[in-house]
mmCIF file with all atom_site columns, C-alpha atoms in Angstrom:
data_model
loop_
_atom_site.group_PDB
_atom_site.id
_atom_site.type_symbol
_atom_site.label_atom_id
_atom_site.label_alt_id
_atom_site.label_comp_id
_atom_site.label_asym_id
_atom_site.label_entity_id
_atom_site.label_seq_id
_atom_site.pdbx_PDB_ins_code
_atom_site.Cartn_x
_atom_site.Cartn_y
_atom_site.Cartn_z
_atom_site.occupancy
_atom_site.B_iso_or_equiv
_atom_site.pdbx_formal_charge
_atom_site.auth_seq_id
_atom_site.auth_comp_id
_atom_site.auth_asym_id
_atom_site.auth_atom_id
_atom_site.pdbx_PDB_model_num
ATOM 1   C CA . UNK S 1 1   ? 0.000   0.000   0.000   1.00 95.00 ? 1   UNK S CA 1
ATOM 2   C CA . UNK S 1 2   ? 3.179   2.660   0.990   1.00 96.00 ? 2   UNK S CA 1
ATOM 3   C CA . UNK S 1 3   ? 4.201   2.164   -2.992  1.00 97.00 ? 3   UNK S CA 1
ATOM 4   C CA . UNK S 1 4   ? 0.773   2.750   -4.113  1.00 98.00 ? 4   UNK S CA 1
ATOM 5   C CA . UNK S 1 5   ? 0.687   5.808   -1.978  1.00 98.00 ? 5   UNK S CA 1
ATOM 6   C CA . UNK S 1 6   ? 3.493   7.277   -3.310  1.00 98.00 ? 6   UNK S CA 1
ATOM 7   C CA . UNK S 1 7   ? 2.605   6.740   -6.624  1.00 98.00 ? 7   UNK S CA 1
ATOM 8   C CA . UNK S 1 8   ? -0.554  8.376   -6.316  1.00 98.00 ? 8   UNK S CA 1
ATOM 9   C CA . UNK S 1 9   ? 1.502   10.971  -4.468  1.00 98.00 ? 9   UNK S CA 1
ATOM 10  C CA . UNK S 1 10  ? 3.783   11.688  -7.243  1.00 98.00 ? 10  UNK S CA 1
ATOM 11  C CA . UNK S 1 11  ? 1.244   11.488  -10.020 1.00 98.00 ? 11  UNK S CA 1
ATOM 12  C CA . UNK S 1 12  ? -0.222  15.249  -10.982 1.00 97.00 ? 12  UNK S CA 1
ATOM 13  C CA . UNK S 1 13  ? -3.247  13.447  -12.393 1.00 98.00 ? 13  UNK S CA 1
ATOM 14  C CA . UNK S 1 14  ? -4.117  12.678  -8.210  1.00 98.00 ? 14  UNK S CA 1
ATOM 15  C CA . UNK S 1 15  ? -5.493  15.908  -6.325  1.00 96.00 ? 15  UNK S CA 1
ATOM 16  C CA . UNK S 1 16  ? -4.718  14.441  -2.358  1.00 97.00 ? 16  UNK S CA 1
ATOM 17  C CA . UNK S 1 17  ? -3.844  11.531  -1.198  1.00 98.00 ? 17  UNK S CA 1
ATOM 18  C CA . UNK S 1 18  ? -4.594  10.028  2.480   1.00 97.00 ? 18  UNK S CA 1
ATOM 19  C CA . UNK S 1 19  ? -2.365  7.277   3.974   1.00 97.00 ? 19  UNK S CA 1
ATOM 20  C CA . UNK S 1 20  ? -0.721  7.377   7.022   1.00 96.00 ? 20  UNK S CA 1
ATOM 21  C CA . UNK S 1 21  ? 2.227   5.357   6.091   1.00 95.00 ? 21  UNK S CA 1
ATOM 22  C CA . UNK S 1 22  ? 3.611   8.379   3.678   1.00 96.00 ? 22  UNK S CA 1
ATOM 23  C CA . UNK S 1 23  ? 5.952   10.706  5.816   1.00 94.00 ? 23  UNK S CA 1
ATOM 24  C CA . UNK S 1 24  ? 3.736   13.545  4.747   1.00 95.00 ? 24  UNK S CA 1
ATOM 25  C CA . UNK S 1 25  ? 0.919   12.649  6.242   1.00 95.00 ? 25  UNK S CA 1
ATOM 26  C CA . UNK S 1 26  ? -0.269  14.281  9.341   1.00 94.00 ? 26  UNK S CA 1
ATOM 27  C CA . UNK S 1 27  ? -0.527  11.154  11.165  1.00 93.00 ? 27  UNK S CA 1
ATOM 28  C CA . UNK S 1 28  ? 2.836   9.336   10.036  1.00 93.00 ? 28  UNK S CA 1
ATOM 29  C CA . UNK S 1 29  ? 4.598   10.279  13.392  1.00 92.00 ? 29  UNK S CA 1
ATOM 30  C CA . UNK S 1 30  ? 2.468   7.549   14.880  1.00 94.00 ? 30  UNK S CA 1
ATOM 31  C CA . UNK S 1 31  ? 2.441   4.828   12.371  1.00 92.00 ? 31  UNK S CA 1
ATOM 32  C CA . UNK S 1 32  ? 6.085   3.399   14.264  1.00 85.00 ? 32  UNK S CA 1
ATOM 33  C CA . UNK S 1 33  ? 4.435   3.942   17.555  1.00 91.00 ? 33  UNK S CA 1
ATOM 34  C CA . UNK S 1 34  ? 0.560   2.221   17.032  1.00 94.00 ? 34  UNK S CA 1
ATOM 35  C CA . UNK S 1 35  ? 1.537   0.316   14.120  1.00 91.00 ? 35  UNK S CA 1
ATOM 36  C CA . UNK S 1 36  ? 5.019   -1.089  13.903  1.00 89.00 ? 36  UNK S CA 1
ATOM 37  C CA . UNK S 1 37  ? 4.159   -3.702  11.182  1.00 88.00 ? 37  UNK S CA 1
ATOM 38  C CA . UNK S 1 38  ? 2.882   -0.776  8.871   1.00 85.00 ? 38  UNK S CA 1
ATOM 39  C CA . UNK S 1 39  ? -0.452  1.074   7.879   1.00 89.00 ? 39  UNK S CA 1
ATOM 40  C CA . UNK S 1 40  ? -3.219  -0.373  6.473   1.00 89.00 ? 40  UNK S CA 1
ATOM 41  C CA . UNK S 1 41  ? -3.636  -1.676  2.903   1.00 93.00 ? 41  UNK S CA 1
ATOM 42  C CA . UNK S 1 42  ? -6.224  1.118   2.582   1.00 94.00 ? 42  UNK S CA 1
ATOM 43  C CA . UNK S 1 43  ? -5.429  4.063   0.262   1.00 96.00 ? 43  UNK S CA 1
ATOM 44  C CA . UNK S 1 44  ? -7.972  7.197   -0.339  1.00 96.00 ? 44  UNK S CA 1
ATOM 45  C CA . UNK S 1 45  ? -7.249  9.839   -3.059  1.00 98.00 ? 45  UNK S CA 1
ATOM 46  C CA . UNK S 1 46  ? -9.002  12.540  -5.186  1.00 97.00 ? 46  UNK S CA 1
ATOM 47  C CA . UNK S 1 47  ? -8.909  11.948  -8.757  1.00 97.00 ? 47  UNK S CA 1
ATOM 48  C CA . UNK S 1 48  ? -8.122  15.651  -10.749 1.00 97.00 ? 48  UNK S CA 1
ATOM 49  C CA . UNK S 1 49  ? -11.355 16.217  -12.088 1.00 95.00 ? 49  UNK S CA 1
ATOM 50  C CA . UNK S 1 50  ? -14.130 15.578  -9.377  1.00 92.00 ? 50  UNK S CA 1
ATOM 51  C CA . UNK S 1 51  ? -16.678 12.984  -9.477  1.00 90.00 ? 51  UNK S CA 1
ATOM 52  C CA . UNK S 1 52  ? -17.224 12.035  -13.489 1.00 93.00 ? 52  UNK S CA 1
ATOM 53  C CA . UNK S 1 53  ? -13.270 11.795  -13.648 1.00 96.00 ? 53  UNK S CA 1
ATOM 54  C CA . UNK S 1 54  ? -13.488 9.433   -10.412 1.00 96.00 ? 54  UNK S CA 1
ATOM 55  C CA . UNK S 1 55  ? -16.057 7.647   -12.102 1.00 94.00 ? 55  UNK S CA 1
ATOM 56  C CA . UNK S 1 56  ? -14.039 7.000   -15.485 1.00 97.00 ? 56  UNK S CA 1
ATOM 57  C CA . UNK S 1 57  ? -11.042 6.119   -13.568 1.00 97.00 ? 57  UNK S CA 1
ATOM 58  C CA . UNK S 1 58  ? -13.278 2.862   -11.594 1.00 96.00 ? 58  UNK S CA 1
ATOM 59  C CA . UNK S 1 59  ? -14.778 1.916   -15.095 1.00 96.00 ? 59  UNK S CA 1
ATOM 60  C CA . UNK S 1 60  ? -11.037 1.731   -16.316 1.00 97.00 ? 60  UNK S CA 1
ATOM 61  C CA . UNK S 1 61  ? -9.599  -0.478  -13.679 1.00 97.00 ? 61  UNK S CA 1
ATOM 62  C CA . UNK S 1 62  ? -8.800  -3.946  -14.655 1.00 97.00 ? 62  UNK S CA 1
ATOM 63  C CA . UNK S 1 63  ? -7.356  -5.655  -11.612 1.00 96.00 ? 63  UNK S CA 1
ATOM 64  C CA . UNK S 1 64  ? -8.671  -4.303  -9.213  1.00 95.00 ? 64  UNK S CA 1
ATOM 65  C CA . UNK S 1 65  ? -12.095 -4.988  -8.246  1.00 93.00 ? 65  UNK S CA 1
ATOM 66  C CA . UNK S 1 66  ? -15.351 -2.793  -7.886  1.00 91.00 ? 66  UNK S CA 1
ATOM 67  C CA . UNK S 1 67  ? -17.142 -3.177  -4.484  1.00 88.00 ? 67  UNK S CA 1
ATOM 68  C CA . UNK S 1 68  ? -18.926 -1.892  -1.823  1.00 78.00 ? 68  UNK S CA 1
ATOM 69  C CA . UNK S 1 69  ? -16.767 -2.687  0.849   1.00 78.00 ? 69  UNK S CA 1
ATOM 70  C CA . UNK S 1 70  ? -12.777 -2.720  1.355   1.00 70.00 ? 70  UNK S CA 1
ATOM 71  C CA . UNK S 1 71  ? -10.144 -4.106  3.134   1.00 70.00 ? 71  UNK S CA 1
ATOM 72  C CA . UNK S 1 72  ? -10.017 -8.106  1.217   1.00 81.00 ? 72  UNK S CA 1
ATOM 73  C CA . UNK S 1 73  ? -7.386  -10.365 -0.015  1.00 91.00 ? 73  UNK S CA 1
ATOM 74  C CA . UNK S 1 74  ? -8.267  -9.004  -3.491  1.00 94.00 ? 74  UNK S CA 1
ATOM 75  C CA . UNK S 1 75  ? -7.075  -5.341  -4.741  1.00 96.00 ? 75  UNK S CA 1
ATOM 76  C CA . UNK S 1 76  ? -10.613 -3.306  -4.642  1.00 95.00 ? 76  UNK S CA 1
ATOM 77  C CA . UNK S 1 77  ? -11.870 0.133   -5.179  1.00 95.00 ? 77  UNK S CA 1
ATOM 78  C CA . UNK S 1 78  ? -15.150 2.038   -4.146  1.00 93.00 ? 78  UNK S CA 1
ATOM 79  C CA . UNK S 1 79  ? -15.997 5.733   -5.399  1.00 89.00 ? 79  UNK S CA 1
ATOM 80  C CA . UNK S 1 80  ? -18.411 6.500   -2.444  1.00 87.00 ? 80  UNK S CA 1
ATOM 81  C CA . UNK S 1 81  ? -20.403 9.446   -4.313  1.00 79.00 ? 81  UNK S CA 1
ATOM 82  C CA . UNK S 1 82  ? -21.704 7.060   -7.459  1.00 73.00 ? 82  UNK S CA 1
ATOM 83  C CA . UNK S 1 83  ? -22.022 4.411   -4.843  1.00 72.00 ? 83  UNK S CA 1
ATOM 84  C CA . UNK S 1 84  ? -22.572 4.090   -1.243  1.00 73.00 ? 84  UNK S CA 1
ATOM 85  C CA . UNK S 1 85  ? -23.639 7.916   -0.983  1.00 69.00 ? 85  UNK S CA 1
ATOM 86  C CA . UNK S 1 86  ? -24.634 8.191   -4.513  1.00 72.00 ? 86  UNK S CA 1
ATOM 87  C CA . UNK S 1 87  ? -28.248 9.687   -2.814  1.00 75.00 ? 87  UNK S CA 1
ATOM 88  C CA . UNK S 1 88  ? -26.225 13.050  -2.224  1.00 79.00 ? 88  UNK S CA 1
ATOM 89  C CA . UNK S 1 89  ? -25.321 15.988  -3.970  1.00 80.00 ? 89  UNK S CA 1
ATOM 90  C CA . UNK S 1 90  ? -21.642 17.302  -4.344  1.00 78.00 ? 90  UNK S CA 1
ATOM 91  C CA . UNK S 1 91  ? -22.116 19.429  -0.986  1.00 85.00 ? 91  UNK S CA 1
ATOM 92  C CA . UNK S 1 92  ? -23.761 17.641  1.081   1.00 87.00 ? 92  UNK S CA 1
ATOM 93  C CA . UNK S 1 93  ? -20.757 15.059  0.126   1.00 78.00 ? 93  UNK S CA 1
ATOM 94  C CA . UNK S 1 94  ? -18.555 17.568  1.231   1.00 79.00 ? 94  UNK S CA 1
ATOM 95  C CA . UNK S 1 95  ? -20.396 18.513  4.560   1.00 87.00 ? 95  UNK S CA 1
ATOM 96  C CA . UNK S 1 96  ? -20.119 14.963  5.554   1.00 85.00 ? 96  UNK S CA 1
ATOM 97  C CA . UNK S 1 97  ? -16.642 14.843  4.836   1.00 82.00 ? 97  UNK S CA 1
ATOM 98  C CA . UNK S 1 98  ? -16.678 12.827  1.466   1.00 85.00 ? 98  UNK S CA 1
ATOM 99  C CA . UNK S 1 99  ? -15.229 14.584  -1.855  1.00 86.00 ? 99  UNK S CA 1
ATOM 100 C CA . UNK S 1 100 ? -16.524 14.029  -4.977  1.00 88.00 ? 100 UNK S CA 1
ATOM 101 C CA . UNK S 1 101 ? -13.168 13.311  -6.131  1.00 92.00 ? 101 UNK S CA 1
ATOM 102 C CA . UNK S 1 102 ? -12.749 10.229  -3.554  1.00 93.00 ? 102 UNK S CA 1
ATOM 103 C CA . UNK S 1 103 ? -11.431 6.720   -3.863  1.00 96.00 ? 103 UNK S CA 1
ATOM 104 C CA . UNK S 1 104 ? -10.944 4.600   -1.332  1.00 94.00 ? 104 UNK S CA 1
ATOM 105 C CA . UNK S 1 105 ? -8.568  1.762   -2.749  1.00 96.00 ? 105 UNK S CA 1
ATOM 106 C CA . UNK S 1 106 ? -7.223  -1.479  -0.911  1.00 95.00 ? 106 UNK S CA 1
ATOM 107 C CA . UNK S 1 107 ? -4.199  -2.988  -1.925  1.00 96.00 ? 107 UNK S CA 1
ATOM 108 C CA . UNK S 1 108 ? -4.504  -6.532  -1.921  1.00 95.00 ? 108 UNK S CA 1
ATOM 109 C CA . UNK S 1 109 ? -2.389  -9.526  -2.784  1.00 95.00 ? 109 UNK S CA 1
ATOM 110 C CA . UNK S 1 110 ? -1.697  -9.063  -6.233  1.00 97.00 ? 110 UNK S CA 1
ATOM 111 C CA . UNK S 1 111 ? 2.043   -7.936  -7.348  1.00 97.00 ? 111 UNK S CA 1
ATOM 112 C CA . UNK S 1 112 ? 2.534   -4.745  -6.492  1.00 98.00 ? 112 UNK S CA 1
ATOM 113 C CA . UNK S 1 113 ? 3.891   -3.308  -10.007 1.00 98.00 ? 113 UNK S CA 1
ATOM 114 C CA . UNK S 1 114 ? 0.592   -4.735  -11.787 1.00 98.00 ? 114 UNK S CA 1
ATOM 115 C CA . UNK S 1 115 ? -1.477  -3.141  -9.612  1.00 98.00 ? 115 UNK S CA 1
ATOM 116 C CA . UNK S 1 116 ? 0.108   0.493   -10.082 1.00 98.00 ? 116 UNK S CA 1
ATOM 117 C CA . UNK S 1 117 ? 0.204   -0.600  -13.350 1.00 98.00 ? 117 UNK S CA 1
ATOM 118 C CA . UNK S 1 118 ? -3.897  -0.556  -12.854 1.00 98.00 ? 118 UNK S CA 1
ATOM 119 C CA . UNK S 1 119 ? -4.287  2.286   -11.597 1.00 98.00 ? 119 UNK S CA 1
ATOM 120 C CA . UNK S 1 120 ? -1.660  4.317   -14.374 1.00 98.00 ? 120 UNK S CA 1
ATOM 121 C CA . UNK S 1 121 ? -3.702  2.540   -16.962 1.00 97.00 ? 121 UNK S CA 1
ATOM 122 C CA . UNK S 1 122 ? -6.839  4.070   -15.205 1.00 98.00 ? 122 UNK S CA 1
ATOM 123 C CA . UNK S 1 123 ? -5.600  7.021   -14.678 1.00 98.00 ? 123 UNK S CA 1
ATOM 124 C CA . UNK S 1 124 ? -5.309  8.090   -18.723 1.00 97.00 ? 124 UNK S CA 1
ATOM 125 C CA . UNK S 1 125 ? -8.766  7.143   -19.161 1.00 96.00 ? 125 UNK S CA 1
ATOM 126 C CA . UNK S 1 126 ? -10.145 9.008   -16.484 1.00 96.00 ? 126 UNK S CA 1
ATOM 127 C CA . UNK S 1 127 ? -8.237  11.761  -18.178 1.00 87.00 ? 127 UNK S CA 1
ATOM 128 C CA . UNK S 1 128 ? -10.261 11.889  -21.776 1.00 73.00 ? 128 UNK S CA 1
#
């Protein structure tokens, strides 16, 4: 998950990205302390271009999978405001504390280069 995050952290087609594990990260001071095996697999970023580029970038994804949930053996991704909040408009997103723009991805099993291969892949798509 740490070289997916800093991937996504390096990439100018990525508008945030939220994972303790990276050492800019607000909360990385404690990851050594409360976690000394690592951060979770769990990796949420904004894709440049709000919730239709976010969109385009799930359609595009080949390994990983689409769910509802996260946090499985498998690589999977979930774009909250087409699917779990899809009942809400762009600011009440906001005022709850979800961004249009937001993925929530969990790094499974799967070779790490493939899957950032994936998301790259994804990532042009989401950018016609």
């Amino acid at each position: 998950a740490l070289k997916v995050a800093e991937f996504l952290e390096n990439d100018d087609r990525i508008s945030w990205v939220n994972y303790p594990g990276l050492k800019s990260n607000k909360y990385n001071s404690l990851v050594d302390k409360y976690l000394p095996n690592g951060a979770s697999g769990v990796v949420s970023f904004g894709v440049k271009g709000g919730r239709e580029a976010a969109v385009k970038f799930l359609d595009s994804l080949k390994v990983a999978a689409i769910v509802t949930h996260v946090a499985d053996a498998r690589t999977c991704a979930l774009h909250p405001a087409s699917s779990t909040h899809r009942q809400l408009t762009d600011q009440q997103l906001e005022e709850c504390g979800v961004s249009p723009d937001l993925v929530r991805f969990s790094v499974g099993i799967e070779n790490v280069n493939d899957i950032i291969e994936d998301i790259n892949q994804a990532l042009d798509k989401a950018g016609k």
